[in-house]
CSV table of C-alpha atoms in Angstrom, one decimal:
chain,number,residue,atom,x,y,z
A,21,GLU,CA,110.1,100.7,93.4
A,22,PHE,CA,107.0,98.8,92.1
A,23,CYS,CA,105.4,102.0,90.7
A,24,ARG,CA,108.6,102.8,88.9
A,25,TYR,CA,108.6,99.2,87.6
A,26,LEU,CA,105.0,99.6,86.4
A,27,ARG,CA,105.8,102.8,84.5
A,28,THR,CA,108.7,101.1,82.7
A,29,VAL,CA,106.6,98.1,81.6
A,30,ASN,CA,103.3,99.9,81.1
A,31,SER,CA,102.4,98.0,78.0
A,32,ASP,CA,105.2,95.5,78.2
A,33,VAL,CA,103.3,92.3,78.5
A,34,GLY,CA,106.6,90.4,78.7
A,35,GLY,CA,107.6,92.4,81.8
A,36,TRP,CA,104.3,91.8,83.4
A,37,ARG,CA,104.6,88.1,82.5
A,38,ALA,CA,108.0,88.0,84.3
A,39,LEU,CA,106.4,89.5,87.4
A,40,PHE,CA,103.5,87.1,87.2
A,41,ASN,CA,105.9,84.2,86.9
A,42,ARG,CA,107.9,85.4,89.9
A,43,ILE,CA,104.7,85.2,92.0
A,44,ASP,CA,103.4,82.0,90.4
A,45,LYS,CA,105.7,79.7,92.5
A,46,ASP,CA,104.0,76.4,91.5
A,47,CYS,CA,104.1,77.4,87.8
A,48,ASP,CA,100.4,76.4,87.3
A,49,GLY,CA,99.6,79.5,85.3
A,50,SER,CA,97.5,81.1,88.0
A,51,VAL,CA,98.3,82.9,91.2
A,52,GLU,CA,96.6,82.3,94.6
A,53,LYS,CA,96.6,84.9,97.4
A,54,GLY,CA,99.0,82.7,99.4
A,55,GLU,CA,101.6,82.9,96.6
A,56,VAL,CA,101.4,86.7,96.5
A,57,VAL,CA,101.8,87.0,100.2
A,58,SER,CA,104.6,84.4,100.1
A,59,VAL,CA,106.6,86.4,97.5
A,60,LEU,CA,105.9,89.7,99.3
A,61,GLY,CA,107.0,88.2,102.6
A,62,ALA,CA,110.1,86.5,101.3
A,63,SER,CA,113.4,87.6,102.7
A,64,ASP,CA,114.8,88.4,99.2
A,65,THR,CA,111.9,90.9,98.5
A,66,SER,CA,112.8,94.4,99.5
A,67,PRO,CA,110.5,96.3,101.9
A,68,GLU,CA,110.4,99.1,99.4
A,69,PHE,CA,109.1,96.7,96.7
A,70,VAL,CA,106.3,95.5,99.1
A,71,ALA,CA,105.3,99.0,100.1
A,72,SER,CA,105.2,100.2,96.5
A,73,PHE,CA,103.4,97.1,95.4
A,74,TYR,CA,100.6,97.8,97.9
A,75,SER,CA,100.7,101.5,97.2
A,76,ALA,CA,100.2,100.8,93.5
A,77,LEU,CA,97.1,98.8,94.4
A,78,GLY,CA,95.8,101.8,96.3
A,79,LEU,CA,96.6,100.4,99.8
A,80,PRO,CA,98.4,102.5,102.5
A,81,VAL,CA,101.8,101.4,103.6
A,82,LEU,CA,100.7,101.4,107.2
A,83,GLY,CA,98.5,98.3,106.7
A,84,THR,CA,101.4,96.1,105.7
A,85,ARG,CA,102.1,93.2,108.1
A,86,ALA,CA,105.5,91.7,108.9
A,87,ASP,CA,104.6,88.6,106.8
A,88,GLY,CA,104.1,90.6,103.7
A,89,SER,CA,100.3,90.5,103.8
A,90,HIS,CA,98.1,93.6,104.0
A,91,VAL,CA,94.9,94.4,106.0
A,92,GLY,CA,93.2,95.7,102.8
A,93,PHE,CA,94.4,93.1,100.4
A,94,GLU,CA,91.2,91.0,100.4
A,95,LYS,CA,89.2,93.9,98.8
A,96,VAL,CA,91.8,94.4,96.1
A,97,TRP,CA,92.2,90.7,95.5
A,98,ALA,CA,88.4,90.6,94.8
A,99,GLN,CA,88.9,93.3,92.2
A,100,ILE,CA,91.8,91.4,90.5
A,101,ASP,CA,90.0,88.0,90.6
A,102,VAL,CA,87.3,89.0,88.2
A,103,ASP,CA,85.9,85.5,87.7
A,104,GLY,CA,85.9,84.8,91.4
A,105,ASP,CA,87.7,81.4,91.2
A,106,LEU,CA,90.0,82.4,94.0
A,107,CYS,CA,93.0,82.5,91.7
A,108,VAL,CA,94.2,85.0,89.2
A,109,ASP,CA,95.3,84.1,85.7
A,110,PHE,CA,97.6,86.2,83.6
A,111,ASP,CA,94.8,88.0,81.8
A,112,GLU,CA,93.2,89.1,85.0
A,113,PHE,CA,96.6,90.1,86.4
A,114,SER,CA,97.7,92.2,83.3
A,115,THR,CA,94.2,93.8,83.0
A,116,PHE,CA,94.4,94.9,86.6
A,117,LEU,CA,97.9,96.3,86.2
A,118,ARG,CA,96.8,98.2,83.1
A,119,THR,CA,94.0,99.7,85.2
A,120,VAL,CA,96.5,100.6,88.0
A,121,VAL,CA,98.8,102.4,85.5
A,122,ASP,CA,95.8,104.2,83.9
A,123,VAL,CA,94.6,105.4,87.3
A,124,GLN,CA,98.1,106.6,88.3
A,125,ARG,CA,98.4,108.4,84.9
A,126,SER,CA,94.9,110.0,85.4
A,127,LYS,CA,95.9,111.2,88.9
A,128,ALA,CA,99.1,112.7,87.6
A,129,GLU,CA,97.3,114.5,84.8
A,130,GLU,CA,94.7,115.9,87.2
A,131,ALA,CA,97.4,117.2,89.5
A,132,ALA,CA,99.2,118.8,86.5
A,133,ARG,CA,95.9,120.5,85.5
A,134,VAL,CA,95.3,121.8,89.0
A,135,ALA,CA,98.9,123.1,89.2
A,136,ALA,CA,98.5,124.8,85.8
A,137,ASP,CA,95.3,126.4,86.9
A,138,ILE,CA,96.9,127.7,90.1
A,139,ALA,CA,99.8,129.1,88.1
A,140,ALA,CA,97.5,130.9,85.7
A,141,ARG,CA,95.5,132.4,88.5
A,142,ALA,CA,98.7,133.5,90.3
A,143,LYS,CA,99.9,135.1,87.1
A,144,ALA,CA,96.6,136.9,86.6
A,145,ASN,CA,96.7,138.2,90.2
A,146,ALA,CA,100.3,139.4,89.8
A,147,GLU,CA,99.2,141.3,86.6
A,148,LYS,CA,96.3,142.8,88.5
A,149,ALA,CA,98.6,143.9,91.3
A,150,ALA,CA,101.1,145.4,88.8
A,151,ALA,CA,98.2,147.3,87.1
A,152,ALA,CA,96.9,148.6,90.5
A,153,LYS,CA,100.4,149.7,91.5
A,154,GLN,CA,100.8,151.5,88.2
A,155,LYS,CA,97.4,153.2,88.7
A,156,ALA,CA,98.5,154.2,92.2
A,157,GLU,CA,101.7,155.7,90.7
A,158,VAL,CA,99.6,157.6,88.2
A,159,VAL,CA,97.4,158.9,91.0
A,160,ALA,CA,100.5,160.0,92.9
A,161,GLU,CA,101.9,161.7,89.9
A,162,GLN,CA,98.7,163.6,89.3
A,163,SER,CA,98.7,164.7,92.9
A,164,LYS,CA,102.0,166.6,92.6
A,165,TRP,CA,100.2,169.8,93.2
A,166,LYS,CA,99.5,168.5,96.7
A,167,SER,CA,102.1,168.5,99.2
A,168,HIS,CA,104.9,166.0,98.8
A,169,GLN,CA,104.0,164.3,102.1
A,170,ARG,CA,100.4,163.9,101.2
A,171,ALA,CA,101.3,162.2,97.8
A,172,GLU,CA,103.6,159.8,99.6
A,173,LEU,CA,100.8,158.9,102.0
A,174,GLU,CA,98.3,158.2,99.2
A,175,ALA,CA,100.8,156.1,97.3
A,176,ASP,CA,101.6,154.1,100.4
A,177,ALA,CA,97.9,153.5,101.1
A,178,ALA,CA,97.3,152.5,97.5
A,179,ALA,CA,100.2,150.1,97.6
A,180,LYS,CA,98.9,148.6,100.9
A,181,LYS,CA,95.5,148.1,99.3
A,182,VAL,CA,97.1,146.4,96.3
A,183,ALA,CA,99.1,144.1,98.6
A,184,GLU,CA,96.0,143.3,100.7
A,185,ALA,CA,94.0,142.6,97.5
A,186,ALA,CA,96.7,140.4,96.1
A,187,ALA,CA,97.0,138.5,99.4
A,188,ALA,CA,93.2,138.0,99.5
A,189,MET,CA,93.3,136.7,95.9
A,190,ALA,CA,96.1,134.3,96.7
A,191,VAL,CA,94.2,132.9,99.7
A,192,GLN,CA,91.1,132.5,97.5
A,193,VAL,CA,93.1,130.7,94.7
A,194,THR,CA,94.8,128.4,97.3
A,195,THR,CA,91.5,127.6,98.9
A,196,GLU,CA,89.9,126.8,95.6
A,197,ALA,CA,92.8,124.6,94.6
A,198,GLU,CA,92.6,122.7,97.9
A,199,THR,CA,88.9,122.3,97.6
A,200,LYS,CA,89.3,120.9,94.0
A,201,MET,CA,92.0,118.5,95.2
A,202,ALA,CA,89.8,117.4,98.2
A,203,GLU,CA,86.7,116.9,96.0
A,204,ALA,CA,88.6,114.9,93.4
A,205,PRO,CA,87.4,111.3,93.7
A,206,ALA,CA,89.9,108.9,95.2
A,207,ALA,CA,90.2,106.7,92.2
A,208,GLU,CA,90.3,103.0,93.1
A,209,PRO,CA,91.5,100.7,90.4
A,210,THR,CA,88.8,98.4,89.4
A,211,ALA,CA,88.8,95.6,87.0
A,212,PRO,CA,86.8,95.9,83.7
A,213,GLY,CA,83.2,95.1,84.2
A,214,GLY,CA,82.9,97.2,87.4
A,215,VAL,CA,83.9,94.3,89.8
C-alpha cells in the first residue's frame, strides 16, 4: 500500500507533504521517532500500510511490533535524520523518500535486465536445439541407404543428445541468472551525503 502510494506521488511534493503532515501530530514542522511510531501504531492505520511503509524503508515485515514500531527502525531513522538533531524536517523526509523510490526503480530495472538476458539465452538455446535437430534429420536422410531401423536409431540418438544439450544449457543459464541475482548488492536507501 505504501509502495503503491510512493509510486503515485514519486515527485509529488504535495503528496509527500500530506504524508509528512499526517505523521507530524504536533504540527511543529518536524517529525520525531515517537510520532512515526504513534501513527504506524494507531488503530486507524492499516496493517498493510505499516508493513509496506517498513518494506519501502528496506525493513522486513517480520520485525514489526504490535505497537507499530520495528526492530530495525533505529538504523533507518539515522539515515533519514541527516543532521542528527533527532527529528526529521520535510527536506530530510522528502529527500529520503526520493532515495527510496530511486532504489526501488533501480531494483525493478535490474530485474527486468536479468529477465531479458534469460529470455535471450533461452531463445538462443532453442535456436541451437532446432538447428541440431535439423542436422540430425539431414543425417538421417543421408543415411537412407542404411537400413530403415538403423536410421531411426541414429535420429533418436541425435534427438536425445540435442535434448540433453538443451537441458544442460538451460541449467547453465538458470544458474548464471541466480548467481547474478544473488550477487546483486542489496541496495539500502541512504540519504545524500552517504549518511
